[in-house]
Structures are given as structure tokens and as C-alpha cells.
């Protein structure tokens, strides 16, 4: 059926989501910017010191992790490695192979839906490395933007 628009008058009430429960509700958001520029020449990935911590309210909650960064690999044609860790566990990552023609700045995004199954504090941290040649930088000061980690607890 339909409602005749001429029968409607006045303001409609605001929609209030505070009573929503269950799957998909964002319960909390935590965000962190990288504290400083980090560099490494090591082929083993190293902690950048860039982390964010969240304490889930239920063991069934999911944590949606969004990481953005700016970086640079200072050797032509080499690899920039970026990984996301939960504690000591690698949960996602990328290898960015430079094109071999230049020394470009790089930016990247890691998105992950994690299930930590705990109500204890959980820390997510960025690690970077190189292929052992040149220097990889995370959160470079000569690039636009800051590296960020954003965590969203999703009710499940």
C-alpha cells in the first residue's frame, strides 16, 4: 500500500539506533596515528612501534582492522613488506614490488576482519621490512598523510 503525501505533516521522529542489538552493530572504535618515522634495511620484518589496542566487550565480537600507511623503498626495483600483527601472530600483509624505474613513495591499505575470541586487551601492530637491499620507511615525513590503524569492534 502507499500513503498519500498530503496526509503527512510535521516533522518525522529521528531514528535512534541505541536499542539495536546483535550482529553488525559497531560497539566501539579506536584509532592510532604512527608516532614517528620508522626505517629498516632488514629483510626480517621489524616492529614500527605503530600499534592500537582494543578491549572487546564479548568473546564473540569481531574486530574490523583498517590500516593505511605511507612509505618509501629507497632502492630501485626492490620490495617493501608491510604486515599486520595481532600480538605475536601475523594476520595479514602485503609485498609491494617497486617497478624498477624509480624510487617511489608507496601507500597501502590492509583491511582485516579478525576474531580474537577474548575480552582481554588486543593489540594490533604494523611491521615492515625490505628484501634486504635498500631502506624501507614507514610513515615517511616527506609523504602526504599519516599512517593510521583504526579498530572497530563489531557485535556478533
Coordinates of N, CA, C and O in Angstrom, one line a residue:
X1 N 0.8 -1.2 0.0 CA 0.0 0.0 0.0 C 0.9 1.2 0.0 O 2.1 1.2 0.2
X2 N 0.3 2.4 -0.2 CA 1.0 3.6 -0.2 C 0.3 4.7 0.7 O -0.9 4.5 1.0
X3 N 1.0 5.7 1.1 CA 0.5 6.8 1.9 C 0.4 8.0 1.0 O 1.4 8.3 0.4
X4 N -0.7 8.7 1.1 CA -0.9 9.9 0.3 C 0.0 11.0 1.0 O -0.2 11.3 2.2
X5 N 0.9 11.6 0.2 CA 1.8 12.6 0.8 C 1.1 13.8 1.4 O 1.6 14.4 2.3
X6 N -0.1 14.1 1.0 CA -0.8 15.2 1.5 C -1.3 14.9 2.9 O -1.7 15.8 3.7
X7 N -1.3 13.7 3.3 CA -1.8 13.3 4.7 C -0.6 13.4 5.7 O -0.8 13.3 6.9
X8 N 0.6 13.6 5.2 CA 1.8 13.7 6.1 C 2.0 15.2 6.5 O 2.0 16.1 5.6
X9 N 2.2 15.5 7.7 CA 2.6 16.8 8.1 C 3.5 16.8 9.4 O 3.5 15.8 10.1
X10 N 4.2 17.8 9.6 CA 5.1 17.9 10.7 C 6.4 17.2 10.5 O 6.7 16.7 9.4
X11 N 7.2 17.2 11.5 CA 8.5 16.5 11.5 C 8.4 15.1 11.8 O 7.6 14.7 12.7
X12 N 9.2 14.3 11.1 CA 9.2 12.8 11.5 C 10.2 12.7 12.6 O 11.2 13.4 12.8
X13 N 10.0 11.7 13.5 CA 10.9 11.5 14.6 C 12.3 11.0 14.1 O 12.4 10.4 13.1
X14 N 13.3 11.4 14.8 CA 14.7 10.9 14.5 C 14.8 9.4 14.7 O 14.1 8.9 15.6
X15 N 15.6 8.8 13.9 CA 15.8 7.4 14.1 C 16.9 7.2 15.2 O 18.0 7.8 15.1
X16 N 16.6 6.4 16.1 CA 17.5 6.2 17.3 C 18.0 4.7 17.2 O 17.2 3.8 17.3
X17 N 19.3 4.5 17.1 CA 19.8 3.1 17.0 C 20.3 2.6 18.3 O 20.9 1.5 18.4
X18 N 20.1 3.3 19.4 CA 20.7 2.9 20.7 C 20.1 1.6 21.2 O 20.7 0.9 22.0
X19 N 18.9 1.2 20.8 CA 18.3 0.0 21.2 C 18.7 -1.2 20.3 O 18.3 -2.3 20.6
X20 N 19.4 -1.0 19.3 CA 19.8 -2.1 18.4 C 20.7 -3.0 19.1 O 21.6 -2.6 19.9
X21 N 20.6 -4.3 18.9 CA 21.4 -5.3 19.4 C 21.8 -6.3 18.3 O 21.1 -6.4 17.3
X22 N 22.8 -7.1 18.6 CA 23.0 -8.2 17.7 C 24.1 -8.0 16.6 O 24.9 -7.1 16.8
X23 N 24.0 -8.8 15.6 CA 25.1 -8.8 14.6 C 25.2 -7.5 13.9 O 24.2 -6.8 13.5
X24 N 26.4 -7.0 13.7 CA 26.7 -5.9 12.8 C 26.8 -4.6 13.5 O 27.2 -3.6 12.9
X25 N 26.4 -4.4 14.8 CA 26.5 -3.2 15.4 C 27.9 -2.8 15.8 O 28.6 -3.6 16.4
X26 N 28.3 -1.6 15.5 CA 29.6 -1.1 15.9 C 29.6 -0.7 17.3 O 28.8 0.2 17.7
X27 N 30.4 -1.4 18.2 CA 30.3 -1.2 19.6 C 31.3 -0.2 20.1 O 31.1 0.5 21.1
X28 N 32.5 -0.1 19.4 CA 33.5 0.9 19.8 C 34.5 1.0 18.7 O 34.6 0.1 17.8
X29 N 35.1 2.2 18.7 CA 36.1 2.5 17.6 C 37.4 3.1 18.3 O 37.3 3.9 19.2
X30 N 38.5 2.6 17.9 CA 39.8 3.0 18.4 C 40.7 3.4 17.2 O 40.7 2.6 16.3
X31 N 41.4 4.5 17.3 CA 42.3 4.8 16.2 C 43.6 5.4 16.7 O 43.7 6.0 17.8
X32 N 44.7 5.1 16.0 CA 46.0 5.5 16.4 C 46.8 5.9 15.1 O 46.8 5.3 14.1
X33 N 47.5 7.1 15.3 CA 48.5 7.5 14.2 C 49.8 7.0 14.6 O 50.2 6.9 15.8
X34 N 50.6 6.8 13.6 CA 52.0 6.3 13.8 C 52.8 7.5 14.5 O 52.6 8.6 14.2
X35 N 53.5 7.1 15.6 CA 54.2 8.1 16.4 C 55.4 8.8 15.7 O 55.7 10.0 16.1
X36 N 56.0 8.1 14.8 CA 57.2 8.7 14.2 C 57.6 8.0 12.9 O 56.9 6.9 12.6
X37 N 58.6 8.4 12.2 CA 59.1 7.7 11.0 C 59.9 6.5 11.5 O 60.6 6.6 12.4
X38 N 59.7 5.4 10.8 CA 60.4 4.2 11.1 C 61.1 3.8 9.8 O 60.6 3.8 8.8
X39 N 62.4 3.3 10.0 CA 63.1 2.8 8.8 C 63.8 1.5 9.1 O 64.2 1.3 10.3
X40 N 64.0 0.7 8.1 CA 64.7 -0.6 8.3 C 65.4 -1.0 7.0 O 64.9 -0.7 5.9
X41 N 66.5 -1.7 7.1 CA 67.2 -2.3 6.0 C 67.1 -3.8 6.1 O 67.7 -4.5 5.3
X42 N 66.4 -4.3 7.1 CA 66.4 -5.7 7.5 C 65.4 -6.5 6.6 O 64.3 -6.0 6.4
X43 N 65.7 -7.6 6.1 CA 64.8 -8.4 5.4 C 63.8 -9.1 6.3 O 62.7 -9.6 5.8
X44 N 64.1 -9.2 7.6 CA 63.1 -9.7 8.5 C 62.3 -8.5 9.0 O 62.8 -7.5 9.4
X45 N 61.0 -8.7 8.9 CA 60.1 -7.5 9.3 C 60.4 -7.1 10.7 O 60.6 -7.9 11.6
X46 N 60.3 -5.8 10.9 CA 60.5 -5.2 12.2 C 59.3 -4.4 12.7 O 58.6 -3.8 11.9
X47 N 59.1 -4.4 14.0 CA 58.0 -3.6 14.6 C 58.3 -2.1 14.3 O 59.4 -1.6 14.4
X48 N 57.3 -1.4 13.8 CA 57.4 0.0 13.6 C 57.1 0.9 14.8 O 57.3 2.1 14.8
X49 N 56.6 0.2 15.9 CA 56.2 1.0 17.1 C 54.8 1.6 16.9 O 54.3 2.2 17.8
X50 N 54.1 1.3 15.7 CA 52.8 1.8 15.5 C 51.8 0.7 15.8 O 51.7 -0.3 15.1
X51 N 51.0 1.0 16.8 CA 50.0 0.0 17.3 C 48.7 0.7 17.8 O 48.7 1.9 18.0
X52 N 47.7 -0.1 17.9 CA 46.4 0.3 18.5 C 45.9 -0.9 19.3 O 46.1 -2.0 18.9
X53 N 45.3 -0.6 20.5 CA 44.8 -1.6 21.4 C 43.3 -1.4 21.6 O 42.8 -0.3 21.8
X54 N 42.6 -2.5 21.6 CA 41.1 -2.5 21.8 C 40.8 -3.6 22.8 O 41.4 -4.7 22.8
X55 N 39.8 -3.4 23.6 CA 39.3 -4.5 24.6 C 37.9 -4.9 24.2 O 37.0 -4.1 24.4
X56 N 37.7 -6.0 23.5 CA 36.4 -6.4 23.1 C 35.5 -6.6 24.3 O 35.9 -7.0 25.3
X57 N 34.2 -6.3 24.1 CA 33.2 -6.5 25.2 C 32.6 -7.9 25.2 O 32.0 -8.2 26.2
X58 N 32.9 -8.7 24.2 CA 32.4 -10.1 24.2 C 33.3 -10.9 23.4 O 34.0 -10.5 22.5
X59 N 33.4 -12.2 23.8 CA 34.3 -13.1 23.0 C 33.8 -13.4 21.6 O 34.6 -13.8 20.8
X60 N 32.6 -13.1 21.4 CA 32.0 -13.4 20.0 C 32.2 -12.2 19.1 O 31.9 -12.3 17.9
X61 N 32.7 -11.0 19.6 CA 32.9 -9.8 18.8 C 34.0 -10.1 17.7 O 34.9 -10.8 17.9
X62 N 33.8 -9.4 16.6 CA 34.8 -9.3 15.5 C 35.5 -8.0 15.7 O 34.9 -7.0 16.1
X63 N 36.7 -7.9 15.2 CA 37.4 -6.6 15.2 C 37.8 -6.4 13.7 O 38.5 -7.2 13.1
X64 N 37.2 -5.3 13.2 CA 37.5 -4.9 11.8 C 38.7 -3.9 11.9 O 38.6 -2.9 12.6
X65 N 39.8 -4.3 11.3 CA 41.0 -3.6 11.3 C 41.2 -2.9 10.0 O 41.2 -3.5 8.9
X66 N 41.5 -1.6 10.0 CA 41.8 -0.8 8.8 C 43.2 -0.1 9.1 O 43.3 0.6 10.0
X67 N 44.1 -0.4 8.2 CA 45.4 0.2 8.3 C 45.7 0.9 7.0 O 45.5 0.4 5.9
X68 N 46.2 2.2 7.1 CA 46.7 2.9 6.0 C 48.0 3.4 6.3 O 48.3 3.7 7.5
X69 N 48.9 3.5 5.3 CA 50.2 4.0 5.6 C 50.8 4.6 4.4 O 50.3 4.4 3.3
X70 N 51.9 5.4 4.6 CA 52.7 5.9 3.5 C 54.1 5.5 3.8 O 54.5 5.3 5.0
X71 N 54.8 5.1 2.8 CA 56.2 4.6 3.0 C 57.0 4.9 1.7 O 56.6 5.5 0.8
X72 N 58.2 4.4 1.8 CA 59.1 4.6 0.7 C 60.2 3.5 0.8 O 60.6 3.1 1.8
X73 N 60.6 3.0 -0.4 CA 61.6 2.0 -0.5 C 62.7 2.7 -1.3 O 62.5 3.1 -2.4
X74 N 63.9 2.9 -0.7 CA 65.0 3.7 -1.3 C 65.9 2.9 -2.2 O 67.1 3.3 -2.4
X75 N 65.5 1.8 -2.8 CA 66.3 1.1 -3.7 C 65.4 0.8 -4.9 O 64.4 0.2 -4.8
X76 N 65.9 1.1 -6.1 CA 65.1 0.9 -7.3 C 64.8 -0.6 -7.5 O 65.8 -1.4 -7.4
X77 N 63.6 -0.9 -7.8 CA 63.2 -2.3 -8.1 C 63.2 -3.3 -7.0 O 63.2 -4.5 -7.2
X78 N 63.1 -2.8 -5.8 CA 63.1 -3.6 -4.6 C 61.7 -3.8 -4.0 O 60.8 -3.1 -4.4
X79 N 61.6 -4.6 -2.9 CA 60.4 -4.9 -2.3 C 60.2 -4.2 -1.0 O 61.1 -4.2 -0.1
X80 N 59.0 -3.7 -0.7 CA 58.6 -3.1 0.6 C 57.6 -4.1 1.2 O 56.6 -4.4 0.5
X81 N 57.9 -4.6 2.3 CA 57.0 -5.6 3.0 C 56.2 -4.8 4.1 O 56.8 -4.1 4.9
X82 N 54.9 -5.1 4.3 CA 54.1 -4.5 5.3 C 53.2 -5.6 5.9 O 52.5 -6.2 5.1
X83 N 53.2 -5.8 7.2 CA 52.4 -6.8 7.8 C 51.7 -6.3 9.0 O 52.2 -5.4 9.7
X84 N 50.5 -6.8 9.3 CA 49.7 -6.5 10.4 C 49.8 -7.7 11.4 O 49.5 -8.8 10.9
X85 N 50.1 -7.4 12.6 CA 50.2 -8.5 13.6 C 49.2 -8.2 14.7 O 48.9 -7.1 15.1
X86 N 48.6 -9.3 15.2 CA 47.8 -9.3 16.5 C 48.7 -10.0 17.5 O 48.9 -11.2 17.4
X87 N 49.3 -9.2 18.4 CA 50.2 -9.8 19.4 C 51.4 -10.4 18.6 O 52.0 -9.7 17.8
X88 N 51.7 -11.6 18.7 CA 52.9 -12.3 18.0 C 52.4 -13.0 16.7 O 53.2 -13.6 16.1
X89 N 51.1 -12.9 16.4 CA 50.6 -13.6 15.2 C 50.4 -12.6 14.0 O 49.7 -11.6 14.1
X90 N 51.0 -13.0 12.9 CA 50.8 -12.3 11.6 C 49.4 -12.6 11.1 O 49.1 -13.8 10.9
X91 N 48.6 -11.6 10.9 CA 47.2 -11.9 10.4 C 47.0 -11.4 9.0 O 46.0 -11.8 8.4
X92 N 47.8 -10.5 8.5 CA 47.7 -10.0 7.1 C 48.9 -9.3 6.7 O 49.7 -8.9 7.5
X93 N 49.1 -9.1 5.4 CA 50.2 -8.4 4.9 C 50.3 -8.3 3.4 O 49.6 -8.9 2.7
X94 N 51.2 -7.4 3.0 CA 51.4 -7.2 1.5 C 52.9 -7.1 1.2 O 53.7 -6.6 2.1
X95 N 53.3 -7.5 0.0 CA 54.6 -7.2 -0.5 C 54.4 -6.3 -1.7 O 53.6 -6.6 -2.6
X96 N 55.0 -5.1 -1.7 CA 54.9 -4.2 -2.8 C 56.2 -4.1 -3.6 O 57.2 -3.7 -3.1
X97 N 56.2 -4.7 -4.8 CA 57.4 -4.7 -5.6 C 57.4 -3.4 -6.4 O 56.5 -3.0 -7.1
X98 N 58.5 -2.6 -6.2 CA 58.7 -1.4 -7.0 C 58.9 -1.7 -8.4 O 59.4 -2.8 -8.8
X99 N 58.7 -0.7 -9.3 CA 58.7 -1.0 -10.8 C 60.0 -1.1 -11.4 O 60.2 -1.5 -12.5
X100 N 61.1 -0.8 -10.7 CA 62.4 -0.9 -11.2 C 62.9 0.3 -12.0 O 64.0 0.4 -12.4
X101 N 62.0 1.3 -12.2 CA 62.4 2.5 -12.9 C 62.5 3.7 -12.0 O 63.0 4.8 -12.5
X102 N 62.1 3.7 -10.8 CA 62.1 4.8 -10.0 C 62.2 4.4 -8.5 O 62.1 3.3 -8.2
X103 N 62.3 5.4 -7.6 CA 62.3 5.2 -6.2 C 61.0 5.8 -5.7 O 61.1 7.0 -5.2
X104 N 59.9 5.2 -5.8 CA 58.6 5.8 -5.5 C 58.3 5.8 -4.0 O 58.7 4.9 -3.3
X105 N 57.5 6.7 -3.6 CA 56.8 6.6 -2.4 C 55.7 5.6 -2.6 O 55.2 5.4 -3.7
X106 N 55.3 4.9 -1.5 CA 54.2 3.9 -1.7 C 53.2 4.2 -0.6 O 53.5 4.8 0.5
X107 N 52.0 3.8 -0.9 CA 50.9 3.9 0.2 C 50.2 2.6 0.1 O 50.2 1.9 -0.9
X108 N 49.6 2.2 1.2 CA 48.9 0.9 1.2 C 47.8 0.9 2.2 O 47.7 1.7 3.0
X109 N 47.0 -0.1 2.0 CA 45.9 -0.4 2.9 C 45.8 -1.9 3.2 O 46.0 -2.7 2.4
X110 N 45.6 -2.2 4.5 CA 45.3 -3.5 4.9 C 44.0 -3.5 5.6 O 43.8 -2.7 6.6
X111 N 43.0 -4.3 5.2 CA 41.8 -4.4 5.9 C 41.6 -5.9 6.3 O 42.0 -6.8 5.6
X112 N 41.2 -6.1 7.6 CA 41.0 -7.5 8.0 C 39.9 -7.6 9.0 O 39.7 -6.7 9.8
X113 N 39.1 -8.6 8.9 CA 38.1 -8.9 9.9 C 38.6 -10.0 10.8 O 38.7 -11.1 10.4
X114 N 39.0 -9.7 12.0 CA 39.6 -10.6 12.9 C 38.7 -11.1 14.0 O 37.7 -10.4 14.4
X115 N 38.9 -12.3 14.5 CA 38.1 -12.9 15.5 C 39.0 -13.3 16.7 O 39.4 -14.4 16.8
X116 N 39.3 -12.3 17.6 CA 40.3 -12.6 18.6 C 39.8 -13.5 19.7 O 40.5 -14.1 20.5
X117 N 38.4 -13.7 19.9 CA 37.8 -14.6 20.8 C 38.3 -14.3 22.3 O 38.6 -15.3 23.0
X118 N 38.3 -13.1 22.7 CA 38.7 -12.7 24.0 C 38.0 -11.4 24.5 O 37.5 -10.7 23.6
X119 N 38.0 -11.2 25.8 CA 37.6 -9.9 26.3 C 38.7 -9.2 26.9 O 38.6 -8.2 27.6
X120 N 39.9 -9.7 26.7 CA 41.2 -9.1 27.2 C 41.6 -8.1 26.1 O 41.3 -8.2 24.9
X121 N 42.5 -7.2 26.5 CA 43.0 -6.2 25.6 C 43.8 -6.9 24.4 O 44.5 -7.8 24.6
X122 N 43.5 -6.4 23.2 CA 44.2 -7.0 22.0 C 44.9 -5.8 21.3 O 44.3 -4.8 21.0
X123 N 46.2 -6.1 21.0 CA 47.0 -5.0 20.3 C 47.3 -5.5 18.9 O 47.7 -6.6 18.7
X124 N 47.0 -4.6 18.0 CA 47.4 -4.8 16.6 C 48.5 -3.8 16.2 O 48.5 -2.7 16.6
X125 N 49.5 -4.3 15.5 CA 50.7 -3.6 15.3 C 51.3 -3.8 13.9 O 51.2 -4.8 13.3
X126 N 51.8 -2.7 13.3 CA 52.4 -2.7 12.0 C 53.9 -3.1 12.0 O 54.6 -2.6 12.9
X127 N 54.3 -4.0 11.1 CA 55.7 -4.4 11.0 C 56.1 -4.1 9.5 O 55.2 -4.3 8.6
X128 N 57.3 -3.7 9.2 CA 57.7 -3.5 7.9 C 59.1 -4.1 7.7 O 59.9 -4.3 8.6
X129 N 59.5 -4.3 6.4 CA 60.8 -4.8 6.1 C 61.1 -4.6 4.6 O 60.3 -4.0 3.9
X130 N 62.2 -5.1 4.2 CA 62.6 -4.9 2.8 C 63.1 -6.3 2.3 O 63.0 -7.3 3.1
X131 N 63.6 -6.4 1.1 CA 64.1 -7.7 0.7 C 65.6 -7.8 1.0 O 66.3 -8.6 0.4
X132 N 66.1 -6.9 1.8 CA 67.5 -6.9 2.2 C 68.3 -5.9 1.5 O 69.5 -5.8 1.7
X133 N 67.8 -5.2 0.5 CA 68.5 -4.2 -0.3 C 67.8 -2.9 -0.1 O 66.6 -2.8 -0.3
X134 N 68.5 -1.9 0.2 CA 67.8 -0.6 0.4 C 67.2 -0.4 1.7 O 67.2 -1.3 2.5
X135 N 66.6 0.7 1.9 CA 65.9 1.1 3.1 C 64.4 1.2 2.9 O 64.0 1.9 2.0
X136 N 63.6 0.6 3.7 CA 62.1 0.8 3.7 C 61.8 1.7 4.8 O 62.2 1.6 6.0
X137 N 60.9 2.7 4.5 CA 60.4 3.7 5.5 C 58.9 3.5 5.7 O 58.2 3.3 4.7
X138 N 58.5 3.6 6.9 CA 57.1 3.6 7.3 C 56.7 5.0 7.9 O 57.5 5.5 8.7
X139 N 55.6 5.6 7.4 CA 55.2 6.9 7.9 C 56.2 7.9 7.5 O 56.6 8.7 8.3
X140 N 56.7 8.0 6.2 CA 57.7 8.9 5.8 C 57.3 10.3 6.0 O 56.1 10.7 5.7
X141 N 58.2 11.1 6.4 CA 57.9 12.5 6.7 C 57.7 13.3 5.4 O 57.2 14.4 5.4
X142 N 58.3 12.8 4.3 CA 58.1 13.6 3.0 C 57.0 13.1 2.2 O 56.8 13.5 1.1
X143 N 56.1 12.3 2.7 CA 54.9 11.8 2.1 C 53.7 12.5 2.7 O 53.7 13.0 3.8
X144 N 52.6 12.6 1.9 CA 51.4 13.2 2.4 C 50.6 12.2 3.3 O 50.4 11.1 2.9
X145 N 50.2 12.7 4.4 CA 49.3 11.8 5.3 C 50.1 11.1 6.3 O 51.3 11.1 6.3
X146 N 49.4 10.6 7.3 CA 50.0 9.8 8.4 C 49.5 8.4 8.3 O 48.4 8.1 7.9
X147 N 50.3 7.5 8.8 CA 49.9 6.1 8.9 C 48.9 6.0 10.0 O 49.2 6.5 11.1
X148 N 47.8 5.2 9.8 CA 46.8 5.1 10.9 C 46.4 3.6 11.0 O 46.4 2.9 10.0
X149 N 46.1 3.2 12.2 CA 45.4 1.9 12.5 C 44.1 2.3 13.1 O 44.0 3.0 14.1
X150 N 43.0 1.8 12.5 CA 41.6 2.0 13.1 C 41.0 0.6 13.4 O 41.0 -0.2 12.5
X151 N 40.5 0.5 14.6 CA 39.9 -0.8 15.0 C 38.4 -0.5 15.4 O 38.1 0.4 16.1
X152 N 37.6 -1.4 14.8 CA 36.1 -1.3 15.2 C 35.7 -2.6 15.7 O 35.8 -3.7 15.0
X153 N 35.1 -2.6 16.9 CA 34.5 -3.8 17.4 C 33.1 -4.0 16.9 O 32.3 -3.0 17.0
X154 N 32.8 -5.1 16.3 CA 31.6 -5.4 15.6 C 30.9 -6.5 16.5 O 31.4 -7.6 16.7
X155 N 29.7 -6.2 16.9 CA 28.9 -7.2 17.7 C 28.5 -8.4 16.8 O 28.2 -8.2 15.6
X156 N 28.7 -9.5 17.3 CA 28.4 -10.7 16.5 C 27.3 -11.6 17.2 O 27.1 -11.5 18.4

